[in-house]
XYZ file of C-alpha atoms in Angstrom:
476
model
C 12.155 -18.330 20.101
C 10.508 -21.731 19.673
C 11.118 -23.408 16.303
C 7.899 -24.700 14.735
C 9.745 -26.229 11.799
C 8.058 -26.311 8.396
C 4.725 -25.505 10.071
C 6.066 -21.954 10.432
C 5.248 -21.031 6.838
C 1.957 -22.936 6.586
C -0.424 -20.125 7.729
C 0.792 -17.410 5.297
C 1.038 -19.918 2.436
C -2.503 -21.150 3.168
C -3.803 -17.568 3.245
C -2.207 -16.637 -0.061
C -3.326 -19.832 -1.844
C -6.915 -19.512 -0.614
C -7.023 -15.839 -1.584
C -5.843 -16.604 -5.105
C -8.121 -19.592 -5.717
C -11.295 -18.513 -3.869
C -11.148 -14.716 -4.440
C -12.469 -14.388 -0.863
C -10.047 -12.181 1.054
C -11.792 -12.257 4.437
C -12.298 -16.030 4.386
C -8.647 -16.552 3.396
C -7.351 -14.281 6.149
C -9.519 -15.935 8.800
C -8.387 -19.405 7.682
C -4.721 -18.377 7.828
C -5.155 -16.776 11.243
C -6.842 -19.842 12.750
C -4.184 -22.092 11.200
C -1.461 -19.910 12.684
C -2.920 -20.001 16.180
C -3.383 -23.767 15.880
C 0.351 -24.097 15.204
C 1.158 -21.747 18.100
C -1.107 -23.745 20.450
C 0.451 -27.088 19.451
C -2.660 -28.034 17.421
C -5.048 -27.914 20.374
C -8.309 -26.896 18.693
C -9.949 -25.196 21.666
C -6.846 -23.213 22.583
C -6.284 -22.251 18.945
C -9.815 -20.913 18.482
C -9.665 -19.051 21.799
C -6.339 -17.480 20.839
C -7.744 -16.487 17.444
C -10.629 -14.595 19.082
C -8.313 -12.971 21.605
C -5.880 -12.055 18.839
C -8.615 -10.053 17.143
C -9.031 -8.003 20.312
C -5.272 -7.672 20.748
C -4.948 -5.981 17.355
C -6.522 -2.898 18.907
C -3.953 -2.873 21.725
C -1.504 -1.596 19.131
C -1.914 2.172 18.852
C -0.561 2.162 15.301
C -3.002 -0.500 14.115
C -6.005 1.077 15.858
C -5.202 4.528 14.463
C -4.730 3.172 10.942
C -8.092 1.372 11.054
C -9.811 4.493 12.414
C -8.175 6.538 9.655
C -9.554 4.119 7.076
C -13.086 4.447 8.441
C -12.999 8.217 8.846
C -11.512 8.947 5.470
C -14.614 7.345 3.966
C -16.614 10.171 5.510
C -14.360 12.818 3.952
C -14.571 11.209 0.498
C -18.350 10.718 0.668
C -18.984 14.307 1.736
C -16.735 15.632 -1.038
C -18.709 13.538 -3.512
C -22.245 14.474 -2.438
C -21.394 18.184 -2.180
C -20.160 18.194 -5.778
C -16.457 18.558 -5.028
C -15.523 15.561 -7.170
C -17.617 16.636 -10.148
C -16.316 20.185 -9.896
C -12.705 19.012 -9.938
C -13.377 16.841 -12.985
C -14.936 19.808 -14.797
C -12.050 22.079 -13.763
C -9.336 19.724 -15.006
C -11.108 18.637 -18.175
C -13.452 21.360 -19.415
C -11.848 24.540 -18.053
C -8.109 24.080 -17.504
C -7.929 21.197 -20.003
C -5.051 19.681 -18.019
C -6.590 16.217 -18.109
C -8.180 15.349 -21.416
C -7.865 11.595 -21.747
C -6.714 8.275 -20.300
C -2.997 9.081 -20.490
C -3.148 12.376 -18.594
C -5.538 10.809 -16.061
C -3.039 8.067 -15.245
C -0.109 10.488 -15.186
C -1.999 12.635 -12.686
C -2.592 9.615 -10.441
C 1.065 8.582 -10.669
C 2.292 12.117 -9.964
C 0.136 12.491 -6.857
C 1.192 9.070 -5.516
C 4.852 9.912 -5.982
C 4.841 13.522 -4.826
C 3.066 12.872 -1.518
C 5.967 10.638 -0.491
C 5.875 11.642 3.157
C 2.997 9.268 4.061
C 1.952 6.317 1.935
C -1.689 5.957 3.003
C -2.346 9.643 2.401
C -0.665 9.415 -1.013
C -2.822 6.468 -2.039
C -5.993 8.072 -0.736
C -5.385 11.392 -2.484
C -4.303 9.817 -5.751
C -7.207 7.366 -5.810
C -9.763 10.017 -4.908
C -8.655 12.655 -7.425
C -7.679 10.401 -10.323
C -10.514 7.915 -9.678
C -13.213 10.412 -10.614
C -11.355 11.286 -13.813
C -10.729 7.621 -14.584
C -14.480 6.977 -14.661
C -14.950 9.869 -17.089
C -12.151 8.778 -19.418
C -12.834 5.038 -19.066
C -9.588 4.035 -17.434
C -10.156 0.732 -15.666
C -9.984 0.741 -11.889
C -7.456 -2.094 -12.053
C -5.162 -0.091 -14.339
C -5.342 2.968 -12.113
C -4.619 0.854 -9.012
C -1.573 -0.675 -10.705
C -0.242 2.743 -11.711
C -0.838 4.292 -8.290
C 0.558 1.503 -6.096
C 3.635 0.715 -8.169
C 4.548 4.361 -8.674
C 4.068 5.032 -4.989
C 6.100 2.074 -3.714
C 8.906 2.754 -6.171
C 9.196 6.392 -5.127
C 8.628 5.953 -1.376
C 11.302 3.252 -1.139
C 13.853 5.431 -2.965
C 13.304 8.753 -1.171
C 15.538 9.329 1.853
C 13.467 12.060 3.500
C 10.449 10.077 4.653
C 9.508 7.329 7.095
C 10.883 4.633 4.795
C 14.272 6.330 4.625
C 14.386 6.923 8.365
C 13.551 3.279 9.111
C 16.151 1.937 6.685
C 18.847 4.304 7.969
C 18.077 3.147 11.507
C 18.574 -0.489 10.515
C 21.812 0.350 8.670
C 23.095 2.380 11.644
C 22.895 -0.679 13.902
C 24.964 -2.731 11.456
C 27.482 0.105 11.103
C 27.764 0.270 14.888
C 28.601 -3.453 14.959
C 31.320 -2.986 12.347
C 29.686 -4.882 9.471
C 29.699 -1.822 7.191
C 31.568 1.495 7.233
C 30.174 4.968 6.630
C 27.279 7.217 7.561
C 23.814 5.617 7.238
C 22.563 8.449 5.007
C 25.452 8.073 2.557
C 25.163 4.276 2.585
C 21.434 4.369 1.809
C 21.862 7.072 -0.838
C 24.378 4.827 -2.604
C 22.203 1.729 -2.189
C 18.973 3.098 -3.691
C 20.698 3.166 -7.074
C 20.471 -0.646 -6.860
C 16.743 -0.631 -6.097
C 16.290 -2.292 -9.484
C 12.707 -3.440 -8.996
C 11.592 0.148 -8.316
C 13.212 1.560 -11.458
C 11.965 -1.285 -13.662
C 8.449 -0.962 -12.195
C 8.397 2.741 -13.018
C 9.443 1.932 -16.582
C 6.647 -0.657 -16.837
C 4.109 1.822 -15.461
C 5.087 4.431 -18.060
C 5.000 1.803 -20.814
C 1.493 0.732 -19.773
C 0.333 4.359 -19.806
C 1.841 5.533 -23.098
C 1.815 2.386 -25.216
C -1.332 0.694 -23.834
C 0.879 -2.371 -23.310
C -1.003 -4.827 -21.109
C -1.092 -8.450 -20.032
C -4.217 -10.544 -20.548
C -5.974 -9.850 -17.238
C -5.417 -6.111 -17.416
C -6.360 -6.084 -21.098
C -9.753 -7.602 -20.242
C -10.264 -5.017 -17.504
C -9.355 -2.189 -19.879
C -11.686 -3.520 -22.582
C -14.504 -3.745 -20.024
C -13.862 -0.166 -18.875
C -13.847 1.048 -22.491
C -17.446 -0.205 -22.689
C -18.357 1.832 -19.609
C -18.428 -1.183 -17.227
C -16.334 -0.266 -14.210
C -16.341 -3.604 -12.346
C -16.493 -7.205 -13.493
C -19.649 -9.129 -12.682
C -19.473 -10.430 -9.121
C -16.698 -8.045 -8.038
C -16.842 -6.730 -4.463
C -15.034 -3.384 -4.109
C -13.515 -2.610 -0.710
C -15.228 0.770 -0.797
C -18.849 0.870 -1.844
C -19.990 3.247 -4.578
C -22.278 5.826 -3.018
C -24.821 7.989 -4.879
C -24.000 11.475 -6.041
C -25.959 14.458 -4.782
C -28.507 15.546 -7.366
C -28.698 19.185 -6.259
C -26.159 21.592 -7.779
C -26.537 24.187 -4.993
C -23.173 25.245 -3.572
C -21.143 22.881 -5.731
C -17.497 23.986 -6.155
C -14.061 22.432 -6.340
C -13.210 23.736 -2.858
C -15.679 21.239 -1.418
C -13.037 18.629 -2.233
C -9.797 20.609 -2.185
C -10.188 22.352 1.180
C -10.688 19.189 3.313
C -8.065 17.367 1.262
C -5.544 20.209 1.564
C -6.194 20.387 5.303
C -5.397 16.681 5.575
C -2.242 16.913 3.461
C -0.896 19.927 5.361
C -1.736 18.410 8.744
C 0.203 15.192 8.160
C 3.747 16.666 8.012
C 2.794 18.939 10.915
C 1.685 15.862 12.872
C 4.912 14.070 11.972
C 6.915 17.091 13.145
C 5.082 17.232 16.481
C 5.153 13.489 17.206
C 8.803 13.310 16.127
C 9.838 16.090 18.552
C 10.865 18.351 15.720
C 12.188 15.621 13.387
C 9.634 14.708 10.695
C 11.337 11.437 9.787
C 10.944 10.188 13.386
C 7.243 11.052 13.703
C 4.344 8.627 14.020
C 2.689 8.130 10.637
C -0.450 6.527 12.105
C -0.945 9.409 14.540
C -0.273 12.035 11.874
C -2.799 10.643 9.373
C -5.433 10.285 12.122
C -4.935 13.911 13.106
C -5.075 14.823 9.427
C -8.413 13.121 8.775
C -9.933 14.679 11.920
C -8.806 18.144 10.806
C -10.088 17.414 7.295
C -13.514 16.578 8.742
C -13.498 19.786 10.791
C -12.583 21.913 7.763
C -15.257 20.108 5.749
C -17.883 20.871 8.402
C -17.012 24.572 8.304
C -17.081 24.601 4.484
C -20.339 22.676 4.013
C -22.350 23.927 7.005
C -21.171 27.477 7.707
C -19.654 28.847 4.492
C -21.533 27.181 1.621
C -24.590 26.184 3.687
C -25.063 23.092 1.525
C -25.821 20.884 4.528
C -27.317 21.410 7.935
C -25.319 20.187 10.928
C -27.641 17.201 11.240
C -27.265 16.346 7.539
C -23.487 16.680 7.804
C -23.200 14.062 10.555
C -25.703 11.729 8.905
C -23.731 11.799 5.649
C -20.472 11.451 7.581
C -21.759 8.211 9.092
C -22.854 6.982 5.664
C -19.262 7.487 4.545
C -17.970 5.590 7.565
C -20.310 2.699 6.766
C -18.925 2.454 3.228
C -15.509 1.653 4.715
C -16.544 -1.227 6.985
C -15.228 -3.902 4.545
C -11.864 -2.144 4.529
C -11.773 -1.993 8.347
C -12.490 -5.731 8.576
C -9.798 -6.625 6.046
C -7.250 -4.300 7.669
C -7.947 -5.779 11.113
C -7.446 -9.315 9.808
C -4.317 -8.278 7.869
C -2.793 -6.797 11.025
C -3.672 -9.958 12.930
C -2.074 -12.339 10.445
C 0.975 -10.080 10.533
C 1.090 -10.563 14.303
C 0.739 -14.328 13.847
C 3.593 -14.356 11.310
C 5.771 -12.429 13.765
C 5.036 -14.912 16.560
C 5.866 -17.801 14.233
C 9.038 -15.951 13.134
C 8.262 -16.563 9.464
C 10.895 -14.115 8.219
C 13.649 -15.463 10.418
C 12.827 -19.054 9.494
C 12.977 -18.383 5.750
C 16.202 -16.395 5.974
C 17.949 -18.884 8.251
C 17.143 -22.011 6.244
C 18.466 -20.809 2.908
C 21.368 -18.633 4.054
C 23.973 -21.406 3.983
C 23.416 -22.431 0.362
C 24.304 -19.252 -1.553
C 27.741 -18.255 -2.981
C 28.931 -14.696 -2.375
C 28.537 -13.576 -6.002
C 24.833 -14.455 -5.865
C 24.202 -12.968 -2.417
C 22.245 -9.998 -3.795
C 20.042 -12.290 -5.900
C 19.489 -14.474 -2.832
C 18.554 -11.487 -0.660
C 16.127 -10.257 -3.335
C 14.355 -13.630 -3.613
C 14.095 -14.237 0.128
C 12.930 -10.662 0.786
C 10.237 -11.109 -1.850
C 9.050 -14.367 -0.281
C 8.982 -12.871 3.218
C 7.127 -9.764 2.064
C 4.636 -11.884 0.123
C 4.081 -14.108 3.164
C 3.792 -11.374 5.779
C 2.329 -8.500 3.755
C 4.817 -5.978 5.133
C 7.683 -4.367 3.242
C 8.928 -2.501 6.330
C 9.144 -5.662 8.414
C 10.886 -7.407 5.539
C 13.672 -4.907 4.968
C 14.154 -4.712 8.740
C 14.952 -8.455 8.583
C 16.821 -8.636 5.280
C 19.016 -5.501 5.300
C 20.997 -6.728 8.344
C 21.238 -10.249 6.897
C 22.375 -8.863 3.538
C 25.004 -6.612 5.082
C 26.382 -9.473 7.166
C 26.476 -11.818 4.156
C 28.348 -9.161 2.165
C 30.799 -8.665 5.025
C 31.427 -12.424 5.288
C 31.804 -13.053 1.541
C 33.386 -9.802 0.397
C 30.313 -8.868 -1.630
C 29.050 -5.376 -2.408
C 27.062 -4.193 0.644
C 25.304 -1.465 -1.357
C 24.081 -4.012 -3.880
C 22.606 -6.307 -1.214
C 20.923 -3.393 0.575
C 19.329 -2.358 -2.720
C 18.262 -5.976 -3.271
C 16.677 -6.140 0.188
C 14.671 -2.990 -0.532
C 13.631 -4.240 -3.968
C 12.570 -7.654 -2.708
C 10.554 -6.033 0.068
C 8.486 -3.887 -2.273
C 8.169 -6.670 -4.863
C 6.515 -8.976 -2.329
C 4.343 -6.091 -1.180
C 2.931 -5.576 -4.682
C 1.835 -9.198 -5.124
C 0.693 -10.026 -1.585
C -3.083 -10.140 -1.029
C -2.482 -9.422 2.677
C -0.383 -6.279 2.145
C -1.841 -3.194 3.823
C -0.551 -1.053 0.940
C -2.435 -3.185 -1.560
C -5.580 -3.119 0.568
C -5.526 0.682 0.864
C -4.887 0.958 -2.889
C -7.941 -1.189 -3.613
C -9.993 0.967 -1.268
C -8.785 4.258 -2.738
C -9.509 3.140 -6.311
C -12.780 1.339 -5.354
C -11.485 -2.022 -6.579
C -12.208 -5.603 -5.814
C -8.988 -6.374 -3.931
C -8.190 -9.714 -5.578
C -8.886 -8.245 -9.027
C -6.293 -5.555 -8.285
C -3.666 -8.077 -7.158
C -4.266 -10.539 -10.001
C -4.218 -7.940 -12.792
C -0.957 -6.347 -11.663
C 0.715 -9.693 -10.883
C 2.168 -10.312 -14.408
C 3.713 -6.822 -14.507
C 5.309 -7.280 -11.091
C 6.586 -10.787 -11.806
C 8.138 -9.644 -15.085
C 9.767 -6.635 -13.418
C 11.037 -8.923 -10.647
C 12.511 -11.382 -13.167
C 14.424 -8.561 -14.878
C 15.605 -7.228 -11.516
C 16.783 -10.709 -10.504
C 18.807 -11.038 -13.718
C 20.411 -7.678 -12.993
C 21.348 -8.739 -9.461
C 22.901 -11.927 -10.824
C 24.771 -10.014 -13.555
C 26.098 -7.283 -11.253
C 27.023 -9.895 -8.652
C 29.002 -11.945 -11.160
C 30.468 -8.919 -12.998
C 30.760 -6.090 -10.436
C 30.556 -2.496 -11.639
C 33.936 -0.833 -11.207
């Protein structure tokens, strides 16, 4: 692979800096993409611009990317229909007025966290469900959208990266199996990963921070301002642009019931593991997540049509499809951002950003600090590329090989690779997980990233100290 030198990291760094300072996600992504293709084309302007346009088209050559973008558009239809048919309002009334399960800000946030963690089999579905259900309650109990997004994303990432029976676990075990086959580490991949997740320090510290922010109202300055604004009934700051537009509620109460939300949502949730089972030839962990969620949203739309048109007769068939398209339209900003995020990920892969970063700092780290090194580099790669999966695929093998060469603890460095991957994911403005979280909670994307940044940096600093301490003074 051609070495572009220091120019390798320029496009992702440019994207991140522009996103932070301009608050314009689309502009920042486009600038980073064009810069990346300019580097790849040896700074020939015409070739770089032509490659940038072609790269946009090439995103849709990837089945996974195309299915994920379609899922994002279509799920807007499901959410909009559940809202205008009274499903959202009915669920709020059920949980607050009747069952009294959710009666304030704390229980609202705990519900969002529980849903994000329990639907660990597919991350996008977990974020969507948590944001949809808890979002309606958050408005009622004046929980800021930024706070809810922080709780949902950090709970989800911490749980998903520590559960062995999902796509994350399967991917990590596959990476570990290759290193075991080459003799760098001994044991069964399942047992190795099960031992290593105990050292996923960032996940455990993040969960502790989430619980502290829920129960003690502890908050950093940016989140405190968002919470104070929400307490006054103002859901978004002035000038904020949410990734999912707020659509009007239906004024008629005819046919309103909680099943107008729960039936399509349940159909989606049940369909996803079934889709994973089918696409994985009987092994859920090997199934295609993008295919499964696309099947799920299509089945959810079908169940919704039966519920709204045939059973409850709230909508005519014509009204159903018109409202479905309105829901699709509300998700266009998300589709644009997701397309650009996938494209800059492709550019980063062609530039070999992860390999460049890992290679150029590998030789300068003593064995006792190898876990701390792996954590830092994984965080930088994940921040730069916006992908935790791609990052641990790079850093777990490097960590295992460093441990084998220096006599370090392989379980500790695997845990550090996982932690660094999800840390970078939480603070990256080009992370697909962050983008979907902003969509699900109807947030301005940069507001979400900036308000959770101090929590994530503090958790990362504590995790880094733990990796240094355990590296210098190994646990017997």
